[in-house]
Coordinates of N, CA and C in Angstrom, one line a residue:
M50 N 0.8 -1.2 0.0 CA 0.0 0.0 0.0 C 0.9 1.3 0.0
V51 N 2.0 1.2 0.7 CA 2.9 2.4 0.8 C 3.5 2.6 -0.6
Q52 N 3.9 1.6 -1.3 CA 4.5 1.7 -2.7 C 3.5 2.3 -3.6
E53 N 2.3 1.9 -3.5 CA 1.2 2.4 -4.4 C 0.9 3.8 -4.1
Y54 N 0.9 4.2 -2.8 CA 0.7 5.6 -2.5 C 1.8 6.5 -3.1
E55 N 3.1 6.0 -2.9 CA 4.2 6.8 -3.3 C 4.3 6.9 -4.9
A56 N 3.9 5.8 -5.5 CA 3.8 5.9 -7.0 C 2.8 6.9 -7.5
Q57 N 1.7 7.0 -6.8 CA 0.6 7.9 -7.3 C 0.8 9.3 -6.8
H58 N 1.5 9.5 -5.7 CA 1.5 10.9 -5.1 C 2.9 11.4 -4.9
R59 N 3.6 10.9 -3.9 CA 4.9 11.4 -3.5 C 5.5 10.5 -2.4
P60 N 6.7 10.6 -2.1 CA 7.3 9.8 -1.0 C 6.4 10.0 0.3
A61 N 6.1 8.9 1.0 CA 5.3 9.0 2.2 C 6.2 9.4 3.4
T62 N 5.6 10.2 4.3 CA 6.3 10.5 5.5 C 6.3 9.3 6.4
E63 N 7.1 9.4 7.5 CA 7.1 8.3 8.4 C 5.8 8.0 9.0
E64 N 5.0 9.1 9.3 CA 3.7 9.0 9.9 C 2.7 8.4 8.9
E65 N 2.8 8.8 7.7 CA 1.9 8.2 6.6 C 2.2 6.7 6.4
T66 N 3.5 6.4 6.4 CA 3.9 5.0 6.2 C 3.3 4.1 7.4
E67 N 3.4 4.6 8.6 CA 2.9 3.9 9.7 C 1.4 3.7 9.6
L68 N 0.7 4.8 9.2 CA -0.8 4.7 9.0 C -1.1 3.7 7.9
L69 N -0.4 3.8 6.8 CA -0.7 2.9 5.6 C -0.5 1.4 5.9
R70 N 0.3 1.1 6.9 CA 0.6 -0.3 7.3 C -0.3 -0.8 8.4
N71 N -1.1 0.2 9.0 CA -2.0 -0.2 10.1 C -3.2 -0.8 9.5
E72 N -3.5 -2.0 10.0 CA -4.7 -2.8 9.6 C -6.0 -2.1 9.8
D73 N -6.2 -1.4 11.0 CA -7.4 -0.7 11.3 C -7.6 0.5 10.3
F74 N -6.5 1.2 10.0 CA -6.6 2.3 9.0 C -7.0 1.8 7.7
Q75 N -6.4 0.6 7.2 CA -6.7 0.1 5.9 C -8.2 -0.3 5.9
T76 N -8.7 -0.9 6.9 CA -10.1 -1.2 7.0 C -11.0 0.0 6.9
R77 N -10.6 1.1 7.6 CA -11.4 2.3 7.6 C -11.4 2.9 6.2
I78 N -10.2 2.9 5.5 CA -10.1 3.5 4.2 C -10.9 2.7 3.2
L79 N -10.9 1.4 3.3 CA -11.8 0.5 2.4 C -13.2 0.9 2.6
A80 N -13.7 1.0 3.8 CA -15.1 1.4 4.1 C -15.4 2.8 3.5
N81 N -14.5 3.7 3.7 CA -14.7 5.1 3.2 C -14.7 5.1 1.7
T82 N -13.9 4.3 1.0 CA -13.9 4.1 -0.4 C -15.2 3.6 -0.9
R83 N -15.7 2.6 -0.2 CA -17.0 2.0 -0.6 C -18.1 3.1 -0.6
V84 N -18.1 3.8 0.4 CA -19.1 4.9 0.6 C -18.9 5.9 -0.5
E85 N -17.7 6.3 -0.8 CA -17.4 7.3 -1.8 C -17.8 6.8 -3.2
N86 N -17.5 5.5 -3.5 CA -17.9 5.0 -4.8 C -19.4 4.8 -4.9
F87 N -20.0 4.5 -3.9 CA -21.5 4.4 -3.9 C -22.1 5.7 -4.2
S88 N -21.5 6.8 -3.7 CA -22.1 8.1 -3.9 C -21.8 8.6 -5.3
R89 N -20.9 8.0 -6.1 CA -20.5 8.4 -7.4 C -21.0 7.4 -8.5
Q90 N -22.3 7.2 -8.5 CA -22.8 6.2 -9.5 C -22.9 6.9 -10.9
S91 N -22.8 6.1 -11.9 CA -22.9 6.7 -13.3 C -24.2 7.3 -13.5
Q92 N -24.3 8.2 -14.5 CA -25.6 8.8 -14.8 C -26.6 7.8 -15.3
K93 N -26.1 6.8 -16.0 CA -27.0 5.8 -16.5 C -27.7 5.0 -15.3
I94 N -26.9 4.7 -14.3 CA -27.5 4.0 -13.2 C -28.5 4.9 -12.4
L95 N -28.0 6.2 -12.2 CA -28.9 7.2 -11.6 C -30.2 7.4 -12.3
N96 N -30.2 7.4 -13.6 CA -31.4 7.5 -14.4 C -32.3 6.3 -14.3
V97 N -31.7 5.1 -14.2 CA -32.5 3.9 -14.0 C -33.2 4.0 -12.6
L98 N -32.4 4.3 -11.6 CA -33.0 4.4 -10.3 C -34.1 5.4 -10.2
A99 N -33.9 6.6 -10.9 CA -34.9 7.6 -10.9 C -36.2 7.1 -11.5
S100 N -36.1 6.2 -12.5 CA -37.3 5.7 -13.1 C -38.0 4.6 -12.3
M101 N -37.4 4.1 -11.3 CA -38.0 3.0 -10.5 C -38.8 3.6 -9.4
R102 N -39.8 2.8 -8.9 CA -40.7 3.2 -7.9 C -40.0 3.0 -6.5
I103 N -40.1 4.0 -5.6 CA -39.6 3.8 -4.2 C -40.8 3.4 -3.3
V104 N -40.5 2.3 -2.6 CA -41.5 1.8 -1.7 C -41.0 1.7 -0.3
V105 N -41.8 1.8 0.7 CA -41.5 1.7 2.1 C -42.2 0.4 2.6
A106 N -41.4 -0.4 3.3 CA -41.9 -1.6 3.9 C -41.7 -1.8 5.3
R107 N -42.6 -2.4 6.0 CA -42.5 -2.8 7.4 C -42.8 -4.3 7.5
P108 N -42.3 -4.9 8.5 CA -42.7 -6.3 8.7 C -44.2 -6.5 9.1
D109 N -44.8 -7.5 8.5 CA -46.2 -7.9 8.8 C -46.3 -8.2 10.3
N110 N -45.4 -8.9 10.8 CA -45.4 -9.4 12.1 C -44.6 -8.5 13.0
P111 N -45.2 -7.9 14.0 CA -44.5 -6.9 14.9 C -43.4 -7.5 15.7
K112 N -43.3 -8.9 15.7 CA -42.2 -9.5 16.4 C -41.0 -9.7 15.5
K113 N -41.1 -9.4 14.2 CA -40.0 -9.6 13.3 C -39.4 -8.2 13.1
T114 N -38.0 -8.2 12.9 CA -37.3 -6.9 12.7 C -36.3 -7.1 11.6
F115 N -35.8 -5.9 11.1 CA -34.8 -5.9 10.1 C -33.4 -5.7 10.8
I116 N -32.4 -6.1 10.2 CA -31.0 -5.7 10.7 C -30.5 -4.6 9.9
V117 N -29.4 -4.0 10.3 CA -28.6 -3.1 9.5 C -27.3 -3.8 9.3
A118 N -26.6 -3.4 8.2 CA -25.4 -4.2 7.8 C -24.4 -3.3 7.1
S119 N -23.1 -3.7 7.2 CA -22.0 -2.9 6.6 C -22.1 -2.7 5.1
N120 N -22.7 -3.7 4.4 CA -23.1 -3.5 3.0 C -24.6 -3.4 3.0
P121 N -25.1 -2.1 3.0 CA -26.5 -1.9 3.3 C -27.5 -2.2 2.2
V122 N -27.1 -2.7 1.0 CA -28.0 -2.8 -0.1 C -28.2 -4.3 -0.4
A123 N -29.4 -4.8 -0.5 CA -29.7 -6.1 -0.9 C -30.4 -6.0 -2.3
R124 N -29.9 -6.9 -3.2 CA -30.4 -6.9 -4.5 C -31.1 -8.2 -4.8
F125 N -32.3 -8.1 -5.3 CA -33.1 -9.3 -5.6 C -33.4 -9.3 -7.1
E126 N -33.4 -10.4 -7.8 CA -33.7 -10.5 -9.2 C -34.3 -11.8 -9.5
D127 N -35.2 -11.8 -10.5 CA -35.8 -13.1 -11.0 C -34.9 -14.0 -11.7
H128 N -33.9 -13.5 -12.4 CA -33.0 -14.3 -13.2 C -31.5 -13.7 -12.9
P129 N -30.5 -14.6 -12.9 CA -29.2 -14.2 -12.6 C -28.7 -13.1 -13.6
S130 N -28.0 -12.1 -13.1 CA -27.4 -11.0 -13.9 C -28.4 -10.2 -14.7
Q131 N -29.6 -10.2 -14.2 CA -30.7 -9.4 -14.8 C -30.3 -7.9 -14.6
P132 N -30.4 -7.0 -15.6 CA -30.1 -5.6 -15.4 C -31.1 -4.9 -14.5
I133 N -30.5 -3.9 -13.8 CA -31.3 -3.1 -12.9 C -32.3 -2.3 -13.8
G134 N -33.5 -2.2 -13.3 CA -34.5 -1.4 -14.0 C -35.5 -2.4 -14.7
E135 N -35.2 -3.6 -14.8 CA -36.1 -4.6 -15.4 C -37.1 -5.1 -14.3
P136 N -38.3 -5.4 -14.7 CA -39.2 -6.0 -13.7 C -38.6 -7.3 -13.1
G137 N -38.8 -7.4 -11.8 CA -38.2 -8.5 -11.1 C -36.9 -8.2 -10.4
V138 N -36.3 -7.0 -10.7 CA -35.1 -6.6 -10.0 C -35.4 -5.5 -9.0
E139 N -35.0 -5.7 -7.8 CA -35.3 -4.8 -6.7 C -34.0 -4.6 -5.9
L140 N -33.9 -3.3 -5.4 CA -32.8 -3.0 -4.5 C -33.5 -2.5 -3.2
W141 N -33.0 -3.1 -2.0 CA -33.5 -2.7 -0.7 C -32.4 -2.3 0.3
T142 N -32.8 -1.4 1.2 CA -31.9 -1.1 2.3 C -32.8 -1.0 3.5
T143 N -32.3 -1.3 4.7 CA -33.0 -1.1 5.9 C -32.6 0.2 6.6
M144 N -33.6 0.8 7.1 CA -33.4 2.1 7.8 C -33.5 2.0 9.3
S145 N -34.2 1.1 9.8 CA -34.4 0.8 11.2 C -34.9 -0.6 11.4
P146 N -35.1 -1.1 12.6 CA -35.6 -2.4 12.8 C -37.0 -2.7 12.2
T147 N -37.7 -1.6 12.0 CA -39.1 -1.8 11.4 C -39.3 -1.1 10.1
L148 N -38.3 -0.6 9.4 CA -38.5 0.2 8.2 C -37.4 -0.2 7.2
A149 N -37.9 -0.5 6.0 CA -37.0 -0.8 4.9 C -37.5 0.0 3.7
V150 N -36.5 0.4 2.8 CA -36.9 1.2 1.6 C -36.4 0.4 0.4
G151 N -37.2 0.3 -0.6 CA -36.8 -0.4 -1.8 C -37.1 0.4 -3.1
F152 N -36.2 0.0 -4.1 CA -36.4 0.5 -5.5 C -37.0 -0.7 -6.2
V153 N -38.2 -0.5 -6.8 CA -38.8 -1.6 -7.6 C -39.1 -1.2 -9.0
A154 N -39.1 -2.1 -9.9 CA -39.4 -1.7 -11.3 C -40.9 -1.9 -11.7
V155 N -41.6 -2.4 -10.8 CA -43.1 -2.5 -11.1 C -43.9 -1.4 -10.6
D156 N -45.0 -1.1 -11.3 CA -45.8 0.0 -10.8 C -46.8 -0.6 -9.7
M157 N -46.8 0.1 -8.6 CA -47.7 -0.4 -7.5 C -48.6 0.8 -7.2
K158 N -49.8 0.5 -6.7 CA -50.8 1.5 -6.4 C -50.3 2.2 -5.1
D159 N -49.8 1.5 -4.2 CA -49.4 2.1 -2.9 C -47.9 2.0 -2.7
S160 N -47.3 3.0 -2.1 CA -45.9 3.1 -1.9 C -45.5 2.4 -0.5
N161 N -46.5 2.0 0.2 CA -46.3 1.4 1.5 C -46.7 -0.1 1.4
M162 N -45.9 -0.9 2.0 CA -46.3 -2.4 2.0 C -45.8 -3.1 3.2
S163 N -46.3 -4.2 3.4 CA -45.9 -5.1 4.6 C -45.2 -6.3 4.0
L164 N -44.2 -6.7 4.7 CA -43.4 -7.9 4.3 C -43.7 -9.1 5.2
S165 N -43.9 -10.2 4.6 CA -44.2 -11.5 5.3 C -42.9 -11.8 6.1
N166 N -43.1 -12.8 7.0 CA -41.9 -13.3 7.8 C -40.9 -13.8 6.8
H167 N -41.3 -14.5 5.8 CA -40.3 -15.1 4.8 C -39.5 -13.9 4.1
L168 N -40.2 -12.9 3.7 CA -39.5 -11.8 3.0 C -38.6 -11.0 3.9
V169 N -39.0 -10.8 5.2 CA -38.1 -10.2 6.2 C -36.8 -11.0 6.4
R170 N -37.0 -12.3 6.5 CA -35.8 -13.2 6.6 C -35.0 -13.1 5.4
K171 N -35.6 -13.1 4.2 CA -34.8 -13.1 2.9 C -34.0 -11.8 2.9
L172 N -34.6 -10.7 3.2 CA -33.8 -9.4 3.2 C -32.7 -9.5 4.2
N173 N -33.0 -9.9 5.4 CA -31.9 -10.0 6.5 C -30.8 -11.0 6.0
T174 N -31.2 -12.1 5.4 CA -30.2 -13.1 5.0 C -29.3 -12.5 3.9
C175 N -29.9 -11.8 2.9 CA -29.1 -11.2 1.9 C -28.1 -10.1 2.4
L176 N -28.6 -9.3 3.3 CA -27.7 -8.3 3.9 C -26.6 -9.0 4.7
T177 N -26.9 -10.0 5.4 CA -25.8 -10.8 6.1 C -24.8 -11.4 5.2
L178 N -25.2 -12.0 4.1 CA -24.3 -12.7 3.2 C -23.3 -11.7 2.6
N179 N -23.8 -10.5 2.3 CA -22.9 -9.5 1.6 C -22.2 -8.5 2.6
S180 N -22.2 -8.8 3.9 CA -21.6 -7.9 4.8 C -20.6 -8.6 5.7
H181 N -19.7 -7.7 6.3 CA -18.8 -8.3 7.3 C -19.2 -7.9 8.7
A182 N -20.2 -7.0 8.9 CA -20.7 -6.6 10.2 C -22.2 -6.4 10.1
I183 N -23.0 -6.9 11.1 CA -24.4 -6.6 11.1 C -24.8 -6.2 12.5
A184 N -25.9 -5.6 12.6 CA -26.4 -5.2 14.0 C -28.0 -5.3 13.9
G185 N -28.5 -5.5 15.1 CA -30.0 -5.6 15.2 C -30.4 -5.5 16.6
N186 N -31.7 -5.4 16.9 CA -32.1 -5.3 18.2 C -32.5 -6.6 18.9
S187 N -32.2 -7.7 18.2 CA -32.6 -9.0 18.7 C -31.3 -9.9 18.7
E188 N -30.8 -10.3 19.8 CA -29.6 -11.1 19.9 C -29.9 -12.5 19.3
K189 N -31.1 -13.0 19.4 CA -31.5 -14.3 18.8 C -31.5 -14.2 17.3
L190 N -31.9 -13.1 16.7 CA -31.9 -12.9 15.3 C -30.5 -12.9 14.8
I191 N -29.6 -12.1 15.4 CA -28.2 -12.0 15.0 C -27.5 -13.3 15.1
S192 N -27.7 -14.0 16.2 CA -27.1 -15.3 16.3 C -27.6 -16.3 15.2
S193 N -28.9 -16.3 14.9 CA -29.4 -17.1 13.9 C -28.8 -16.8 12.5
L194 N -28.8 -15.5 12.2 CA -28.2 -15.1 10.9 C -26.7 -15.5 10.8
T195 N -26.0 -15.2 11.8 CA -24.5 -15.4 11.7 C -24.2 -16.9 11.7
A196 N -25.0 -17.7 12.4 CA -24.8 -19.2 12.4 C -25.1 -19.8 11.0
S197 N -26.2 -19.3 10.4 CA -26.6 -19.9 9.1 C -26.0 -19.3 7.9
E198 N -25.5 -18.1 8.0 CA -25.0 -17.4 6.8 C -23.5 -17.1 6.7
W199 N -22.8 -17.2 7.9 CA -21.4 -16.9 7.9 C -20.6 -18.1 8.0

C-alpha cells in the first residue's frame, strides 16, 4: 500500500507509512472508499434508479425486525445477472428495525407495503451474506443469521 501511495502521489512521510501499514486504518479506508464509490454512480444508473418506484416496507409481524449491515444494499432479481430497471429486479436497504426502503421496477398502487416473515428473513439473509458486520435489536436474530449465513 505504501508503494502504491508513493507511485501515485509522493514519498510517504514516516507517519503516513505507519498509517498505511496499520490494519485498522486500511479497513477504515476501504469502508470510506465503498461509501465514496457508492455516492458516485454513473448517470445511467442514476437515471434507471430515478425511473424506479420507491416503496417503504414494514414487517407484517410486529415480532420480526430488520437488521442493519455494513453492506447496506440487498439486490433481488428473478434471473441471474438481470439488469437493474427490469421487472423482477429490486434494491432494498433497511433504515431501522421496522423500516426498509426499496427501489422496484413494477408499478404499484401504494408506496407502503408489509413484508411477510419469509421476506423479512430473505432481506436480512441477503444483507448478512454481503456484509462483514451486522447489527440488530434481537440477539436471537443476530445469532441465527450469523450461524446460518457466515
